[in-house]
Tab-separated table of C-alpha atoms and ligand atoms in Angstrom:
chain	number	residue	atom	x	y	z
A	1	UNK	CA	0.000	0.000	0.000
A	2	UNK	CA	1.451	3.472	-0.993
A	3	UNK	CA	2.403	5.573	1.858
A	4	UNK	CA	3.348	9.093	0.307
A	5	UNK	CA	5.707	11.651	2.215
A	6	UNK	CA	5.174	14.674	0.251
A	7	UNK	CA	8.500	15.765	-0.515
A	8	UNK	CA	7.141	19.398	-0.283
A	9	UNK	CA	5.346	19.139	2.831
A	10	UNK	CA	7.406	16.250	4.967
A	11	UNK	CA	6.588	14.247	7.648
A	12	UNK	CA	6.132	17.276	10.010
A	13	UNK	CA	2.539	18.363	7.837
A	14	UNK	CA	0.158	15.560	8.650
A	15	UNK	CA	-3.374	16.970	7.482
A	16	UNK	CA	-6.343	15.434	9.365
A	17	UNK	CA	-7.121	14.415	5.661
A	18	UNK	CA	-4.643	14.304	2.404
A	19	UNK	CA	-7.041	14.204	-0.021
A	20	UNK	CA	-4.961	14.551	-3.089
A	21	UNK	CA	-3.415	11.307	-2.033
A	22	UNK	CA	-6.532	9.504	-1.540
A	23	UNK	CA	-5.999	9.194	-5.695
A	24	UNK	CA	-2.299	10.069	-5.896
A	25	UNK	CA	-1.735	6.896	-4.193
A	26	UNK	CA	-2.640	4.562	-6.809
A	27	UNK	CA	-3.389	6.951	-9.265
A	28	UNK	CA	-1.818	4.183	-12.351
A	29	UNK	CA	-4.629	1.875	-11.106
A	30	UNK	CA	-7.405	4.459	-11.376
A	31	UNK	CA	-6.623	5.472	-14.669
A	32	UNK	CA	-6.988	2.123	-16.177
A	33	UNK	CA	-9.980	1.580	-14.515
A	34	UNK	CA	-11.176	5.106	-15.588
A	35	UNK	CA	-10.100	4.566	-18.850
A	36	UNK	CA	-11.519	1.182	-19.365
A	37	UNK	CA	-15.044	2.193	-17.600
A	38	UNK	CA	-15.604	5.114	-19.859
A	39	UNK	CA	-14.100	3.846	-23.381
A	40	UNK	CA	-16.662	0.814	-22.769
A	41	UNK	CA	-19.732	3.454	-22.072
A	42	UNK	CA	-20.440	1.752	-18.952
A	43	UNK	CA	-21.575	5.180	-16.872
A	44	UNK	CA	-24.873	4.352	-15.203
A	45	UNK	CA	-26.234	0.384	-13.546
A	46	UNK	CA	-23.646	-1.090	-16.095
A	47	UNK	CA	-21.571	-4.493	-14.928
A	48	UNK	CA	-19.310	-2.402	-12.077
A	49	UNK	CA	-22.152	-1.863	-9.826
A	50	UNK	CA	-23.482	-5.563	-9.900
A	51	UNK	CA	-19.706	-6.437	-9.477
A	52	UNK	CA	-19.318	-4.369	-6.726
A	53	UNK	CA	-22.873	-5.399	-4.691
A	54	UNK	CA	-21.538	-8.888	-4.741
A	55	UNK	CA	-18.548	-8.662	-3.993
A	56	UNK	CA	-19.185	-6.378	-0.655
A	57	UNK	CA	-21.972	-8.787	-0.289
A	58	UNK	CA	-19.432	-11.609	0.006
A	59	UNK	CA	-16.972	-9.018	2.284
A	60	UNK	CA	-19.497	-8.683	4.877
A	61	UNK	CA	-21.718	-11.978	5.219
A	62	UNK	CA	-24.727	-10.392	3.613
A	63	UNK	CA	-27.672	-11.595	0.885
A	64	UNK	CA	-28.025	-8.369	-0.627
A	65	UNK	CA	-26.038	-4.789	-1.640
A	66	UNK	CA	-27.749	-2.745	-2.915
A	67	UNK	CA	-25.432	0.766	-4.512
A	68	UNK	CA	-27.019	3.926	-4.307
A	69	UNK	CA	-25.925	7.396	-4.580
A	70	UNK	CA	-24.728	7.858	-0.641
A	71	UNK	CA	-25.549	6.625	2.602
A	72	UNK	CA	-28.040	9.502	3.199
A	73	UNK	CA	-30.491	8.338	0.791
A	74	UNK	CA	-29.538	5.151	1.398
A	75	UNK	CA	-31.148	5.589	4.824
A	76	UNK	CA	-33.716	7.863	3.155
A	77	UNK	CA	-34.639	4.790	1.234
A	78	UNK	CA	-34.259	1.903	3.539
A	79	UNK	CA	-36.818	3.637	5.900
A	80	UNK	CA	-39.496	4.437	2.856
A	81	UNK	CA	-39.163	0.511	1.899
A	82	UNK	CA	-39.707	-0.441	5.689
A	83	UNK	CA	-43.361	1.374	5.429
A	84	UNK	CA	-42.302	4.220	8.176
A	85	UNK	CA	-45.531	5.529	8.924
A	86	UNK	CA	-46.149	9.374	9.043
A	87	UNK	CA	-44.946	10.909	12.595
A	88	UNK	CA	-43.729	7.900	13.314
A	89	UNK	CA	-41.192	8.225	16.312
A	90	UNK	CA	-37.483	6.724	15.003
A	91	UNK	CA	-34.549	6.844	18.307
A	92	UNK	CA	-31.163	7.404	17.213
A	93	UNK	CA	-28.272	9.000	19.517
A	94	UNK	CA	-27.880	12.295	19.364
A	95	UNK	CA	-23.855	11.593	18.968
A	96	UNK	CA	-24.161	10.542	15.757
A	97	UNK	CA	-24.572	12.469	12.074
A	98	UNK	CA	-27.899	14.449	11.516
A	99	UNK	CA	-27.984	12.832	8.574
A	100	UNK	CA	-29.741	9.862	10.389
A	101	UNK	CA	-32.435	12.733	11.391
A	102	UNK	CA	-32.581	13.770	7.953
A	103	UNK	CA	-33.489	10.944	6.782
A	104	UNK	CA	-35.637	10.300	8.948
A	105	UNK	CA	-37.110	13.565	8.371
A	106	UNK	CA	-37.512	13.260	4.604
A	107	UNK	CA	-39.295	9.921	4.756
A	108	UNK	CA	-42.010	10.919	7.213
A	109	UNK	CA	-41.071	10.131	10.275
A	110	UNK	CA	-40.180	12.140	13.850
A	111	UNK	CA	-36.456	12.033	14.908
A	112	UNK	CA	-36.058	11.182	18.751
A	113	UNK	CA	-32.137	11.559	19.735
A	114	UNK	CA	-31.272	10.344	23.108
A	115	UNK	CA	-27.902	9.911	25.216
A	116	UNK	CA	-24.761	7.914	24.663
A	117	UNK	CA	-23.392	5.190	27.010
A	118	UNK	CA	-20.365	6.878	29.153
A	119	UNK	CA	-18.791	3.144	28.717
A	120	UNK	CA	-18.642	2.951	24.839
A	121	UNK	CA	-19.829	7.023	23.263
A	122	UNK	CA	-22.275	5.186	21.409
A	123	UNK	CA	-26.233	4.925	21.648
A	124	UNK	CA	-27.235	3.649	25.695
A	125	UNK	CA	-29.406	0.779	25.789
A	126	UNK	CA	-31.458	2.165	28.736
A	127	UNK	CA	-31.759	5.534	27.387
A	128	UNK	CA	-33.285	3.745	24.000
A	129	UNK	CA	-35.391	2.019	26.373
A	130	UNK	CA	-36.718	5.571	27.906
A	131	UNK	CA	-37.775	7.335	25.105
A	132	UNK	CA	-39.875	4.330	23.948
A	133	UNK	CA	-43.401	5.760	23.386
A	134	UNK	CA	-46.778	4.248	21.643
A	135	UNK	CA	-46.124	5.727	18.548
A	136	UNK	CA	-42.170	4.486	18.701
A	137	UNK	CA	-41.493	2.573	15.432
A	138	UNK	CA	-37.615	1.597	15.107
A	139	UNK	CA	-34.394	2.493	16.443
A	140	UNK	CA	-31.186	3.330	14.246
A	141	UNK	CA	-27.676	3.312	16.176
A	142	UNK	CA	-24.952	5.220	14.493
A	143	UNK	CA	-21.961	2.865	14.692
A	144	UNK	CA	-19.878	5.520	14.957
A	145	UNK	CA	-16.154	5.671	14.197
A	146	UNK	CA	-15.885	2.163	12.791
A	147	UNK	CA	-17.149	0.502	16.429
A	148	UNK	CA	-20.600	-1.300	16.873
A	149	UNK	CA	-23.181	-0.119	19.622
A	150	UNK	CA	-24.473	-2.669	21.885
A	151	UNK	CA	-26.530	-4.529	18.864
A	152	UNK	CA	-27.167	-7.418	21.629
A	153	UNK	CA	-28.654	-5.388	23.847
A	154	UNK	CA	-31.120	-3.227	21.222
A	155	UNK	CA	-32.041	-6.372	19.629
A	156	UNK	CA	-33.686	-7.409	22.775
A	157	UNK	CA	-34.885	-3.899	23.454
A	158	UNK	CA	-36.742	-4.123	19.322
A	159	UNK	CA	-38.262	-7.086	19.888
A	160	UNK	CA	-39.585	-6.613	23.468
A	161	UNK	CA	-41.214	-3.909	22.161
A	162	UNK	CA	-42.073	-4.715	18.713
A	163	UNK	CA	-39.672	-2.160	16.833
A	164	UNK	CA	-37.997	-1.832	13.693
A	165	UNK	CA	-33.968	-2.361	13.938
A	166	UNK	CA	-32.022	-0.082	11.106
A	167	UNK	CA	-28.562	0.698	11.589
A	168	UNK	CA	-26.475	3.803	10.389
A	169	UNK	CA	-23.335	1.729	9.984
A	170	UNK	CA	-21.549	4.443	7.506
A	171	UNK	CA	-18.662	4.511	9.296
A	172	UNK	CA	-18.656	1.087	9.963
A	173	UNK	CA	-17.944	-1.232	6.918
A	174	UNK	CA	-16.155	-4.435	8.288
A	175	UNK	CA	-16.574	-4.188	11.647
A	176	UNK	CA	-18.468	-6.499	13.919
A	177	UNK	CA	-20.003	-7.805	17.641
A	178	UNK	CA	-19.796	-11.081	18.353
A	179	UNK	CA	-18.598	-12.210	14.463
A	180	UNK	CA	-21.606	-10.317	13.009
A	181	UNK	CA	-21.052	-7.312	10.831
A	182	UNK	CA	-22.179	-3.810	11.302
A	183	UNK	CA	-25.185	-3.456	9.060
A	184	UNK	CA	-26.643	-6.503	9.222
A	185	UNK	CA	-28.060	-7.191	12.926
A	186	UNK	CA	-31.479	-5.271	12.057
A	187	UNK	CA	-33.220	-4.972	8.748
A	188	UNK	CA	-31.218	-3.152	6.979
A	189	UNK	CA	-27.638	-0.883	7.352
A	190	UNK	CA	-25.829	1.746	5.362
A	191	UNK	CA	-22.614	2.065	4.390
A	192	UNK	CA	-21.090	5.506	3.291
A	193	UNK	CA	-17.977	5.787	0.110
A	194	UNK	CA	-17.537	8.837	0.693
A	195	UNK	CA	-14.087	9.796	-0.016
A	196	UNK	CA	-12.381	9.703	3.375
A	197	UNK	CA	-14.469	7.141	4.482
A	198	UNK	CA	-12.909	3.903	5.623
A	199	UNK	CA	-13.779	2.676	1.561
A	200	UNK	CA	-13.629	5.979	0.079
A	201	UNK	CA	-14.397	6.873	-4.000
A	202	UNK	CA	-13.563	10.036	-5.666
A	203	UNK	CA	-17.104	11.375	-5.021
A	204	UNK	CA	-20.281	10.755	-2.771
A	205	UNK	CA	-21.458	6.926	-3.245
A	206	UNK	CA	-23.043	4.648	-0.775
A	207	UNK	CA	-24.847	1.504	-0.249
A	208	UNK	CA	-28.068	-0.328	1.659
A	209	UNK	CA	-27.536	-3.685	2.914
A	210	UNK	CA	-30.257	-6.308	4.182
A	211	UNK	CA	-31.184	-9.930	4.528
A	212	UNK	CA	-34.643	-9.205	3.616
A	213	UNK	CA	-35.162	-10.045	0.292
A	214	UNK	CA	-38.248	-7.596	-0.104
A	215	UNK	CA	-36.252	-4.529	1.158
A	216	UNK	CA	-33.763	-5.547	-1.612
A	217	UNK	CA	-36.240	-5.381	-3.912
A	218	UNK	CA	-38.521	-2.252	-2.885
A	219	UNK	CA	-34.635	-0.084	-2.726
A	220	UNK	CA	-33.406	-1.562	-6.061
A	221	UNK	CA	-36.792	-0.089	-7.824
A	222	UNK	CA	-36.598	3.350	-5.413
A	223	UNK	CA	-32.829	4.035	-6.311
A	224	UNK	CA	-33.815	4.121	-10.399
A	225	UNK	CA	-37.482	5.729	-10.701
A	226	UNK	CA	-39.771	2.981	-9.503
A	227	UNK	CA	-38.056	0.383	-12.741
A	228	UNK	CA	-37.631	-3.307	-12.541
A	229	UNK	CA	-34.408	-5.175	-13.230
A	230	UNK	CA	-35.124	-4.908	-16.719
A	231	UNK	CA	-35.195	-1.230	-16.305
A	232	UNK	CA	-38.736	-0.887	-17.276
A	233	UNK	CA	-41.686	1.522	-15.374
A	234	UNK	CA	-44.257	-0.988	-15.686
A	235	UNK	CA	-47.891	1.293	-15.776
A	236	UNK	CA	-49.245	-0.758	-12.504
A	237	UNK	CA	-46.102	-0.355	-10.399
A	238	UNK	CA	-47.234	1.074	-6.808
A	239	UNK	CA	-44.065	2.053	-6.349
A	240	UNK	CA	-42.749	5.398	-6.012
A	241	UNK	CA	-39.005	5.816	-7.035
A	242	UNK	CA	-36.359	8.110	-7.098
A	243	UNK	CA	-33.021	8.531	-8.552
A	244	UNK	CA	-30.024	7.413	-6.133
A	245	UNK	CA	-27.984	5.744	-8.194
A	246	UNK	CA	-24.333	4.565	-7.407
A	247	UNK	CA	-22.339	5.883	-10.342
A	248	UNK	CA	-20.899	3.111	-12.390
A	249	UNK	CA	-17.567	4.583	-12.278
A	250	UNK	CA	-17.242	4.769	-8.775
A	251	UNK	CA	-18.443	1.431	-8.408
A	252	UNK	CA	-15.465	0.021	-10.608
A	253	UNK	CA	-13.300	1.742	-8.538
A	254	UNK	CA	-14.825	0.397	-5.199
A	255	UNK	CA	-14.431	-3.074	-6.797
A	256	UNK	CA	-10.751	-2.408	-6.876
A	257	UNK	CA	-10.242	-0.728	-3.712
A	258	UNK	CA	-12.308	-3.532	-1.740
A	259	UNK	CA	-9.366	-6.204	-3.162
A	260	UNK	CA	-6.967	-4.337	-0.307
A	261	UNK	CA	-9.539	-2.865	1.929
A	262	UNK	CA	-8.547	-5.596	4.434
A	263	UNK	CA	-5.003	-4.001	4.485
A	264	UNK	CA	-6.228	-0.362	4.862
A	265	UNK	CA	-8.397	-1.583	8.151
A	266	UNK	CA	-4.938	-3.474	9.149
A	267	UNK	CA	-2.918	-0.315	8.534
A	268	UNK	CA	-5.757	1.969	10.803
A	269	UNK	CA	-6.016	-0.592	13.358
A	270	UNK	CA	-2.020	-0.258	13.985
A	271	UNK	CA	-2.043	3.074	14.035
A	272	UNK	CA	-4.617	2.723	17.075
A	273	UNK	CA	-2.504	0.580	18.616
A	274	UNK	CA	0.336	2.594	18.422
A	275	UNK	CA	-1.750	5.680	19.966
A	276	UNK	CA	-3.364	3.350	22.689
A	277	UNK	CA	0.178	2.741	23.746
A	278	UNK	CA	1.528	5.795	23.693
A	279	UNK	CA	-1.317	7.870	24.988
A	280	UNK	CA	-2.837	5.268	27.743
A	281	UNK	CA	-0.257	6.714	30.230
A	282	UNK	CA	-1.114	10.240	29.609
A	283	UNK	CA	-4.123	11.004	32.597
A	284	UNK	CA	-5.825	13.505	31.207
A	285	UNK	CA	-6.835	11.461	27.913
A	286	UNK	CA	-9.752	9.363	27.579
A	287	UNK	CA	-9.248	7.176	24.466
A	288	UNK	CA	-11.196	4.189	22.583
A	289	UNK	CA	-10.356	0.828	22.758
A	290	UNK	CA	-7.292	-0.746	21.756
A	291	UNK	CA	-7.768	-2.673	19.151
A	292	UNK	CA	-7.962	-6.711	20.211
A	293	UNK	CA	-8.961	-5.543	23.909
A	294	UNK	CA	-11.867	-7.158	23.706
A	295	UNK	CA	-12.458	-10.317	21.228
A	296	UNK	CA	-16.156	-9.867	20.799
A	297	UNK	CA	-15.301	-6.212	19.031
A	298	UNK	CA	-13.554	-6.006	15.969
A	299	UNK	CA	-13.219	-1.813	15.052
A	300	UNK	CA	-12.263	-0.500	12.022
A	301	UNK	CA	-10.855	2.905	13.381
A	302	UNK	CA	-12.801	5.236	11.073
A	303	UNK	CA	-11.671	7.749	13.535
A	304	UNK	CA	-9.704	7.664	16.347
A	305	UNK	CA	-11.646	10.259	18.726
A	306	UNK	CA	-10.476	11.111	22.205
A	307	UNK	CA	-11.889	13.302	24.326
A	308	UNK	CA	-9.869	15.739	27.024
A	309	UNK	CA	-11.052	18.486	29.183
A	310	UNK	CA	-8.266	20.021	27.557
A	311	UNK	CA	-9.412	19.950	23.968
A	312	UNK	CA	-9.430	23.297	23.034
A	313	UNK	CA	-5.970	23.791	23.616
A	314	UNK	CA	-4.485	20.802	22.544
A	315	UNK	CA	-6.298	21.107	19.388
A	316	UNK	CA	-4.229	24.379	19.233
A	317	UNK	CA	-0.905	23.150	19.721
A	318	UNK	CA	-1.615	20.350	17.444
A	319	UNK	CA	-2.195	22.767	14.530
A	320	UNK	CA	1.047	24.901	15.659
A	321	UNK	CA	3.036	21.881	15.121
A	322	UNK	CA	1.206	21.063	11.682
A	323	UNK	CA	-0.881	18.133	13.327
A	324	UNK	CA	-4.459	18.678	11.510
A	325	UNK	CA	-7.398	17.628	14.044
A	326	UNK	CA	-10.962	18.245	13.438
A	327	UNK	CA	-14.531	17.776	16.192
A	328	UNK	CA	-16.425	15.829	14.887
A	329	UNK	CA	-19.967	17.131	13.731
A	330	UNK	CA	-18.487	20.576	14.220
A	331	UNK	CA	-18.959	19.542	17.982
A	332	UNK	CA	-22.740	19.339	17.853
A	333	UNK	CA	-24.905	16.368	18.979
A	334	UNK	CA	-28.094	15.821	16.613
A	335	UNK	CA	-30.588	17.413	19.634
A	336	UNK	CA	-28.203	20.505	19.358
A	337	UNK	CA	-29.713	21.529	16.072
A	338	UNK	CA	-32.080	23.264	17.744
A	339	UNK	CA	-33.185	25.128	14.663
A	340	UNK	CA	-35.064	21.934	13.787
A	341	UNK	CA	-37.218	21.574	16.797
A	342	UNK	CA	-35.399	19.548	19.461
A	343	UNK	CA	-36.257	20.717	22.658
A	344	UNK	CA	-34.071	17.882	24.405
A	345	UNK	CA	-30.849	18.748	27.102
A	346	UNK	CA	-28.997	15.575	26.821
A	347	UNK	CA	-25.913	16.553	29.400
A	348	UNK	CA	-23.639	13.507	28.510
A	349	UNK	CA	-23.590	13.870	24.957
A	350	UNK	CA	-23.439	17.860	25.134
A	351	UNK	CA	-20.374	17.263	27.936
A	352	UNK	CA	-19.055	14.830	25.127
A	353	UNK	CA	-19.096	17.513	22.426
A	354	UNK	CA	-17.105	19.657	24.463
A	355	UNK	CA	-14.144	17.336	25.391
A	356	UNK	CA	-13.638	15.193	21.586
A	357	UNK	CA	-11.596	15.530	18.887
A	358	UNK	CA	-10.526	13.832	16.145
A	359	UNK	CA	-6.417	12.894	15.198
A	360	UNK	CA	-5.227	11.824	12.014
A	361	UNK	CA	-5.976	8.601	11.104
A	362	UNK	CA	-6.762	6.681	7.715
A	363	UNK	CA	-3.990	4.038	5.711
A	364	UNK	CA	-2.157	6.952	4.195
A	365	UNK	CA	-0.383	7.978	7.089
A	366	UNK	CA	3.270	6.897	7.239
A	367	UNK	CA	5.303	5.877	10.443
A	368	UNK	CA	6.852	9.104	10.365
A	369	UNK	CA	3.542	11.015	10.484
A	370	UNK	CA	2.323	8.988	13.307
A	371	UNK	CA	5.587	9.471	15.046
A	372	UNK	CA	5.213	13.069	14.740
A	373	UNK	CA	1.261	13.200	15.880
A	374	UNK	CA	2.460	11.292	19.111
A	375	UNK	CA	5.176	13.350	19.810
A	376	UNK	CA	3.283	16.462	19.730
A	377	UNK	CA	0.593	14.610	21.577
A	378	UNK	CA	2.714	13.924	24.290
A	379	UNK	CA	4.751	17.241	24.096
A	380	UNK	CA	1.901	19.042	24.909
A	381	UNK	CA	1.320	17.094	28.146
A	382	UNK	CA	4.441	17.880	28.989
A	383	UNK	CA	4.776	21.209	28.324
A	384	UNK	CA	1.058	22.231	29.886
A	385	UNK	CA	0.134	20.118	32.695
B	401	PLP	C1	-20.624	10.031	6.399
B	401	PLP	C2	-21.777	9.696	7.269
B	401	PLP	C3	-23.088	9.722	6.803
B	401	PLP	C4	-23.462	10.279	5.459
B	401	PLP	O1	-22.918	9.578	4.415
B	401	PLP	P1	-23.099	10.176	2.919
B	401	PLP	O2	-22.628	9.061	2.053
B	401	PLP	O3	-22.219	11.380	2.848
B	401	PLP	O4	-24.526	10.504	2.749
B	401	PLP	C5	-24.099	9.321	7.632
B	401	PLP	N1	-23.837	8.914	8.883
B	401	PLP	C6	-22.596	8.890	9.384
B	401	PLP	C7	-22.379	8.399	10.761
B	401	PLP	C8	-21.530	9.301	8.607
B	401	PLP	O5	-20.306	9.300	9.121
């Protein structure tokens, strides 16, 4: 796998993101495939996007893939073909994307964020279990960060109660609970190409992913205007469509990428190891999960997100030693949107806001660069507290 010190910029610039190299680093490859994709005419449902839904089919342990235009409508999608009913109450944590609320939004139904778990940052069981109401019909947890949310537990929760299970797994693709992958516990997941995503294209792409064959179905008609496989309208079709197509070019190139995405995850999950270590003695941190700590978790590291009552600052330094860090969200939970009608104070997540960040991390990075984001990491520890 290409790891690319700019000559210009050295190991002493790590952006949070290097785009360019994103294509620079196998930019020979994605010519070809370029080339070959658009002398053939293949630009829209052609043979790449079949190829690609079975192949990440095969990747995760799932009966159907289904490409679409981005993980947005993906969701958008999934919850039309799951017969959300209007005002319908969906609970999602507010630490996660508002995307999830949009989506929920768009297709009808009312967006109900509640708290994270203290233990993991993602969705809490018991807080799910709070805001159930009569007119409560599904929950979606955001596996957020490449790590899944207690799946186990909100299973039980759903079918205690008689709810819908959808997952927004777009940061998610490969990870698992207990040998199941994100995406698949409920009745359908999402998965997100966007292009510094774990499986990122040059462009906004994305994908729905169920076992139920009549999802499949329903979202293979929605993402191309209500047609069948044959690509017909048929008069009698009672099904409204839309166009959210994945781009046949994209999907050639997320064939190719998905022959080494196993390596990228192996490259990200090293690089958390090698933070873990050399951040785990530093008090004032609190950090994920190393990586193996725990054999019924296997995280991808879509982010590596730490939180420190310090954040501000370090965030600071970081950038004065050419360390790129972003907060995630722009450090807002979904219920902080307040401009769309949440009235709800949800103190952990809003206390979580305030304390994480996120450090460089995707397969790009060389050892170098993750040398130098530890160093200054630790530097400023030393120098400040
Ligand atoms: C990126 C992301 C999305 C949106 O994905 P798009 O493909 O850009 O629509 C949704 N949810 C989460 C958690 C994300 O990280």
């Amino acid at each position: 796998m290409g790891q690319i010190d700019s000559a210009s910029s050295g190991y002493k610039h790590v952006p949070f993101f290097d785009w360019p190299s994103l294509y620079l680093e196998h930019r020979d490859e994605y010519l070809k495939i370029f080339d070959r994709t658009a002398s053939s005419g293949g630009f829209i449902l052609r043979g790449d996007v079949e190829q690609f839904e079975q192949d990440l089919a095969q990747f995760i342990g799932v009966r159907h893939v289904v490409g679409l235009a981005d993980a947005t409508n993906a969701m958008l999608l999934g919850l039309r073909a799951s017969d959300l009913k209007p005002g319908a109450e969906v609970i999602v944590p507010s630490h996660g994307f508002i995307a999830a609320g949009q989506a929920v939004h768009f297709a009808g139904g009312i967006t109900v964020p509640v708290e994270l778990s203290e233990s993991d940052w993602l969705i809490d069981p018991d807080a799910v279990r709070a805001a159930i109401t009569p007119r409560t019909q599904a929950i979606m947890p955001v596996q957020i960060n490449g790590r899944v949310a207690r799946m186990d537990l909100l299973a039980e929760i759903a079918d205690e109660y008689g709810l819908q299970l959808f997952e927004d797994s777009a940061q998610a693709l490969g990870a698992s609970l207990d040998g199941i992958s994100a995406g698949c516990f409920g009745k359908w997941g999402v998965f997100s190409f966007y292009p510094s995503k774990t499986l990122g294209c040059f462009g906004d792409a994305g994908a729905l992913v169920t076992n139920d064959d009549e999802i499949a179905e329903r979202v293979r008609r929605m993402r191309n205007h209500g047609a069948n496989q044959q690509r017909v309208i048929e008069p009698g079709s009672h099904i409204w469509g839309t166009n959210a197509r994945l781009d046949n070019i994209h999907a050639a190139t997320l064939v190719y990428k998905l022959t080494w995405y196993t390596d990228a995850i192996a490259r990200r999950r090293a690089i958390a190891s090698r933070y873990h270590e050399a951040f785990r003695k530093l008090p004032s941190l609190s950090l994920p999960p190393a990586p193996n700590s725990d054999s019924r978790y296997f995280d991808v590291f879509q982010n590596y997100e730490l939180c420190t009552n310090d954040r501000d600052s370090l965030r600071k330094y970081l950038e004065s030693r050419g360390v790129g860090t972003i907060v995630q969200w722009g450090g807002l939970g979904m219920h902080q949107h307040i401009g769309l009608g949440f009235e709800a104070t949800l103190p952990k997540t809003e206390r979580f806001f305030r304390r994480s960040m996120l450090i460089p991390m995707n397969h790009l990075l060389s050892d170098k660069q993750v040398d130098h984001v530890i160093d200054s990491v630790v530097d400023y520890f030393k120098e400040y507290t």
